[in-house]
Short mmCIF file of C-alpha atoms in Angstrom, two decimals:
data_model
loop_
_atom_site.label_atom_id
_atom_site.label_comp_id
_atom_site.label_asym_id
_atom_site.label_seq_id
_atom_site.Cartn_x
_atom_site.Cartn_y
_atom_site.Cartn_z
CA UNK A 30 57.86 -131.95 -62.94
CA UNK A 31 60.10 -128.98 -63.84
CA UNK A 32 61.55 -126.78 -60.65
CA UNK A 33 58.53 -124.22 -59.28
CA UNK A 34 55.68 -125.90 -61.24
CA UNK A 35 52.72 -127.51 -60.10
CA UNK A 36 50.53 -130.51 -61.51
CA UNK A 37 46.82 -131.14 -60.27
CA UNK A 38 44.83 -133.98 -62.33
CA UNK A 39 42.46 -136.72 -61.93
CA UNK A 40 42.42 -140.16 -61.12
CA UNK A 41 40.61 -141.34 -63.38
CA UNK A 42 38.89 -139.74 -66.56
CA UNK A 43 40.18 -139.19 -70.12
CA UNK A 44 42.98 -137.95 -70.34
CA UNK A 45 43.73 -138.12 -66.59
CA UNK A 46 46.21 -140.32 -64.82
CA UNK A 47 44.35 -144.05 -65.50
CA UNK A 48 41.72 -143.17 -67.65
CA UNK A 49 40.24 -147.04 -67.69
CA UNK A 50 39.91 -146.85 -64.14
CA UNK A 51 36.11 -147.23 -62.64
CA UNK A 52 34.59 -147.89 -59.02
CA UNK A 53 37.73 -147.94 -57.65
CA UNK A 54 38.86 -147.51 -54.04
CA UNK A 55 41.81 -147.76 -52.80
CA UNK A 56 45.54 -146.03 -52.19
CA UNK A 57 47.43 -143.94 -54.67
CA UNK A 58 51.36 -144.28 -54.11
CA UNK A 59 53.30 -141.30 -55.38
CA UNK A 60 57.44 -141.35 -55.93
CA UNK A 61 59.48 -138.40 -56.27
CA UNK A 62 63.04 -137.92 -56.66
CA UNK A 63 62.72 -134.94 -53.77
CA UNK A 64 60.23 -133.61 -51.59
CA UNK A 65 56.94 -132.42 -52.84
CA UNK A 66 53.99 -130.98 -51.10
CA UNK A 67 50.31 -132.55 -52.15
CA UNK A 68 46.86 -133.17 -51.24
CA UNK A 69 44.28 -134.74 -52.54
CA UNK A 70 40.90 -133.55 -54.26
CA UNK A 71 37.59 -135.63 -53.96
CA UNK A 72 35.43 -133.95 -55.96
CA UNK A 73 31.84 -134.25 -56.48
CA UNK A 74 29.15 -132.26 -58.60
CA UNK A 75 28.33 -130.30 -55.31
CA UNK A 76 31.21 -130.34 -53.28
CA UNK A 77 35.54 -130.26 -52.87
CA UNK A 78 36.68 -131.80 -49.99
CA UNK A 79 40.54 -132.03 -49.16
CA UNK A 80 42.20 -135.27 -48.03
CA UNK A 81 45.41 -135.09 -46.85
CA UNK A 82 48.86 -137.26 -48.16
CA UNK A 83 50.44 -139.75 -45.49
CA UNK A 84 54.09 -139.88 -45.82
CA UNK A 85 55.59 -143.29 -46.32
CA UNK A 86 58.60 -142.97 -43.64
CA UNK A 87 56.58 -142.45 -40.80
CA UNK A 88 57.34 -144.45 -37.13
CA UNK A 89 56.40 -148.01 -36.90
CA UNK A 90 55.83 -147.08 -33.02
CA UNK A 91 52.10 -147.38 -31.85
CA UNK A 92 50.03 -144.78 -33.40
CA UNK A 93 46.30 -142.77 -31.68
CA UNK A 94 44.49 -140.60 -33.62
CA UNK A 95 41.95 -138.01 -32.46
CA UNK A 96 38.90 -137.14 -34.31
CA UNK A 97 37.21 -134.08 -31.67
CA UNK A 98 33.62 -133.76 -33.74
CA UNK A 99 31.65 -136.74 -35.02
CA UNK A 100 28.21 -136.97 -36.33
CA UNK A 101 25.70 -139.97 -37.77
CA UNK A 102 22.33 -140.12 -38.43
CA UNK A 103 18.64 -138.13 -39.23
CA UNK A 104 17.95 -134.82 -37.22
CA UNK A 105 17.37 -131.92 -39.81
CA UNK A 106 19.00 -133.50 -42.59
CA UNK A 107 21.26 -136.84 -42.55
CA UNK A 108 24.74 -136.93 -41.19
CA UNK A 109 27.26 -139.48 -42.21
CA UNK A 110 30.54 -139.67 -40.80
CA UNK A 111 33.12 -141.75 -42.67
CA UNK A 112 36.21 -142.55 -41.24
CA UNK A 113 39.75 -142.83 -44.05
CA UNK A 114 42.64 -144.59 -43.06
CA UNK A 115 45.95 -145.06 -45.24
CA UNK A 116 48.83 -147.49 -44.09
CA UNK A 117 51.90 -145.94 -45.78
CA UNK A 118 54.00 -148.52 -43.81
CA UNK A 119 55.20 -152.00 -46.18
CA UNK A 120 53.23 -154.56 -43.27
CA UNK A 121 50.19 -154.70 -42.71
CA UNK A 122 48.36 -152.82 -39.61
CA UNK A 123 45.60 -153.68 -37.15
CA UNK A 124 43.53 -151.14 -34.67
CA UNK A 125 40.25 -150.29 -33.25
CA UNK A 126 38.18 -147.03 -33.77
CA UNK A 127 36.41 -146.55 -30.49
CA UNK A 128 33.39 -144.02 -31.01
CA UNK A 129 31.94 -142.05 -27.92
CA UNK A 130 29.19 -139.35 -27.37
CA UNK A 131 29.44 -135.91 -25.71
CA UNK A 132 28.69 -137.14 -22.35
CA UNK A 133 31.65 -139.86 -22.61
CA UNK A 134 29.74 -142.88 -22.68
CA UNK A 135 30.41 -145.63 -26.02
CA UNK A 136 28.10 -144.70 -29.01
CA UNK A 137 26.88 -147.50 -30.67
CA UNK A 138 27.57 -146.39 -34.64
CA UNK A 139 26.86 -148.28 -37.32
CA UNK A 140 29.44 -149.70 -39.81
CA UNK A 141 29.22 -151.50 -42.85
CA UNK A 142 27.65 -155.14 -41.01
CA UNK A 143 28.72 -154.20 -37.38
CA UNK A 144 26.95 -151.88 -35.06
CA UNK A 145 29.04 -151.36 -31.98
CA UNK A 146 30.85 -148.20 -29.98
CA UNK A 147 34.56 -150.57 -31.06
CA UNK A 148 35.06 -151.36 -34.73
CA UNK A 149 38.51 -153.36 -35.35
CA UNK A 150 40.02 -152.91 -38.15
CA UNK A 151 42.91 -154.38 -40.54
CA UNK A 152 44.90 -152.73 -43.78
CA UNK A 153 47.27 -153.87 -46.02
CA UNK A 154 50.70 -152.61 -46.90
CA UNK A 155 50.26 -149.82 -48.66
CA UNK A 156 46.51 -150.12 -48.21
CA UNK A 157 43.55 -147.94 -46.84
CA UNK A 158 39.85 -148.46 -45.29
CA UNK A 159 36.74 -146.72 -46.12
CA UNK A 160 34.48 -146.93 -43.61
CA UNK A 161 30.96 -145.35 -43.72
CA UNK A 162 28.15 -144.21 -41.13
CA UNK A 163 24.83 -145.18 -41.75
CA UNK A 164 22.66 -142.15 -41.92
CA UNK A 165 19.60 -144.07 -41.26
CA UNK A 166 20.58 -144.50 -37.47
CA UNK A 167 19.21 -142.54 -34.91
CA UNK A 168 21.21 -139.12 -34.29
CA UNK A 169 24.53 -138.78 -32.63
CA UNK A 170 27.52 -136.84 -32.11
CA UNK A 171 30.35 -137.17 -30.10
CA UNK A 172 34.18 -138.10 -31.08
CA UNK A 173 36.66 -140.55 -32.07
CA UNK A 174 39.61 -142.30 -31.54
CA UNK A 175 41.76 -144.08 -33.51
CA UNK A 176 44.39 -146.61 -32.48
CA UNK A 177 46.73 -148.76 -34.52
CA UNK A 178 49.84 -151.01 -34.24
CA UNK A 179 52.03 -148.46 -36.21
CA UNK A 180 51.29 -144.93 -37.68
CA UNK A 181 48.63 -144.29 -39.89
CA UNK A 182 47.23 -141.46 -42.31
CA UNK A 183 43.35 -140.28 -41.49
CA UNK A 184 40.37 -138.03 -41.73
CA UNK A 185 36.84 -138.07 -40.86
CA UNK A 186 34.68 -137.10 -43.54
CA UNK A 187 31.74 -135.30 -42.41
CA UNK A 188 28.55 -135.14 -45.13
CA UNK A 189 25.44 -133.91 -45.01
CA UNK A 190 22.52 -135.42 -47.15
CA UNK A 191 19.15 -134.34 -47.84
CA UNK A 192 16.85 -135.65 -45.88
CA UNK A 193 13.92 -136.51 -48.55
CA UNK A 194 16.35 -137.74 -51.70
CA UNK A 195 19.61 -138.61 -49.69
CA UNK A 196 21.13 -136.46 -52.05
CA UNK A 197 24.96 -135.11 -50.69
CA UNK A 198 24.35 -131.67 -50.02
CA UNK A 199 28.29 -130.90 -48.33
CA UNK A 200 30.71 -132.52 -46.71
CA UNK A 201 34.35 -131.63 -45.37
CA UNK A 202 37.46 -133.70 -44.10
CA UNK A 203 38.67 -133.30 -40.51
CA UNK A 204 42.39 -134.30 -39.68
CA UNK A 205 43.16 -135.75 -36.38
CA UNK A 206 44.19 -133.35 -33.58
CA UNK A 207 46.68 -133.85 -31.39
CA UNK A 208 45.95 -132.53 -27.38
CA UNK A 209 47.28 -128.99 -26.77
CA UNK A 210 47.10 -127.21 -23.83
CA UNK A 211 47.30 -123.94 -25.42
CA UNK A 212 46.03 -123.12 -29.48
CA UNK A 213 44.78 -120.60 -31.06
CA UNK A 214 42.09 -121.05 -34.12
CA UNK A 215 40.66 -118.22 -36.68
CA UNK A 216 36.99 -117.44 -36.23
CA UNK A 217 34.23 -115.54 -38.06
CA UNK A 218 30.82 -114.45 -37.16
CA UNK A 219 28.62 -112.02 -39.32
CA UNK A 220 25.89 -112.29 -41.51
CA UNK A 221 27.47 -115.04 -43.97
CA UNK A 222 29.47 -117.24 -41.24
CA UNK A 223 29.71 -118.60 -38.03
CA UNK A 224 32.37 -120.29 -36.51
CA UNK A 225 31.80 -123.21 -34.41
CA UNK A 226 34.49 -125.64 -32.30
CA UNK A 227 34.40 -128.72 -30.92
CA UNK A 228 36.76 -129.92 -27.93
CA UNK A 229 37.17 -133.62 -26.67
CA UNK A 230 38.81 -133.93 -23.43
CA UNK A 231 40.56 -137.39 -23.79
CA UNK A 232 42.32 -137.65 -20.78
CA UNK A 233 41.49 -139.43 -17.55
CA UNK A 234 40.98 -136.07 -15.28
CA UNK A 235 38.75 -132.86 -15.77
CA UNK A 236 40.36 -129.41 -17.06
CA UNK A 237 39.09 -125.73 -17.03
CA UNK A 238 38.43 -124.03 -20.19
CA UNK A 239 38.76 -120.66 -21.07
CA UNK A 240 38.39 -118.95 -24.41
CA UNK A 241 39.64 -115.65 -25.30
CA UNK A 242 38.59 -113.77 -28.43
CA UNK A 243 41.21 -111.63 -30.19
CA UNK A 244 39.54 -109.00 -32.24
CA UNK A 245 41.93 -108.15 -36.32
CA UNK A 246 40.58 -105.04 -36.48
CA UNK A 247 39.67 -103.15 -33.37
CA UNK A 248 42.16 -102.54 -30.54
CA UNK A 249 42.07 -102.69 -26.66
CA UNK A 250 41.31 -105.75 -23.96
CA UNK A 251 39.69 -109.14 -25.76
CA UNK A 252 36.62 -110.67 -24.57
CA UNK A 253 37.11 -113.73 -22.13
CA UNK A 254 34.68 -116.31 -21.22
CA UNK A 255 35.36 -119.17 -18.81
CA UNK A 256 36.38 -120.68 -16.88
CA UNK A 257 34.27 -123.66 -17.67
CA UNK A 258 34.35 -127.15 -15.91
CA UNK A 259 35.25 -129.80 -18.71
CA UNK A 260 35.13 -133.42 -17.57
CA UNK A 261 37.40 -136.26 -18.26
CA UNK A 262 36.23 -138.12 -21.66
CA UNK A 263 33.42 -135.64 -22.21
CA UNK A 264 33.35 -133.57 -25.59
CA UNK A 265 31.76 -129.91 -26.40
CA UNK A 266 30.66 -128.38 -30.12
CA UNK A 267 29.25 -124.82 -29.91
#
């Protein structure tokens, strides 16, 4: 890879990187003599979602994840939400994903043969999990957490399926969040989009929330709203 270009290319395909390759899942390791920026592609014939690389030298120190917006199940249309976790680390790791609705309580989701709100989990060195919502369940949404023995890489990947074929319709991939007290996000509203967020409080005591929306365009004071009561282990998506 010469200095200032850039390679993007398949998996699998002809001409691509293992063109023999079918039905696979699994990890891709990459080498490079010095550091590169990537991400990955999963492409479909309707949709591009991005999946992000996990760096090999991470810490072996306990690792948490937070997923703030999940949702399973048949409302409208069918939601799936499908968890991806990479171990970049050369042992193998061990965790639970602990799923809970807005109010707090456990959500019971169903995985592969296990329905329960706790799903353990185990990958290889250099390994990853796939781990898929059943859409059939009844809905839910709430959040996630993720915790391991040492770090890990992850997304939630959020699809929606029609409700009459099962048919993917979109999908996107959410990284983990880490708590903030302060952040700022962009937002649009207009005839086109909408903007929606979703907040998990994960600690043990309630917070206030406030919002403040900074106009681009037009000057003078921003609109405020809040302060809201948010309660400990509850989560919000408006």
């Amino acid at each position: 890879l010469p200095p200032g270009h850039q390679i993007a290319t398949y998996v699998s395909g002809p001409g691509q990187l293992f063109p023999g390759v079918r039905d696979f899942r699994g990890s891709l390791q990459v080498f490079s003599d010095i550091g590169i920026p990537a991400v990955a592609l999963r492409s479909s014939s309707r949709t591009l979602t991005t999946l992000p690389a996990a760096a090999m030298n991470q810490s072996f120190d306990a690792a948490t994840l937070y997923f703030s917006h999940v949702l399973m199940g048949t409302s409208v249309a069918l939601y799936r939400s499908t968890v991806v976790l990479t171990n970049p680390g050369f042992f193998p790791v061990n965790g639970t994903i602990r799923f809970f609705r807005s109010d707090g309580t456990p959500m019971v989701v169903h995985l592969g043969n296990q329905s329960d709100s706790v799903h353990p989990f185990a990958i290889g060195a250099q390994g990853s999990a796939f781990l898929e919502s059943d859409p059939s369940q009844p809905y839910e949404q709430g959040y996630a957490i993720v915790e391991a023995n040492h770090a890990v890489g992850g997304a939630v990947i959020l699809s929606q399926h029609d409700p009459t074929s099962g048919a993917l319709l979109t999908e996107v991939a959410v990284t983990p969040s880490a708590p903030n007290r302060k952040f700022l996000v962009y937002v649009e509203s207009g005839d086109e989009f909408n903007t929606g967020i979703a907040l998990a409080n994960v600690q043990t005591t309630a917070t206030n929330l406030e919002y403040v929306l900074h106009p681009n365009a037009a000057p003078g004071e921003p609109a405020h709203s809040g302060p809201v009561s948010f309660g400990a282990g509850r989560q919000s998506a408006a």
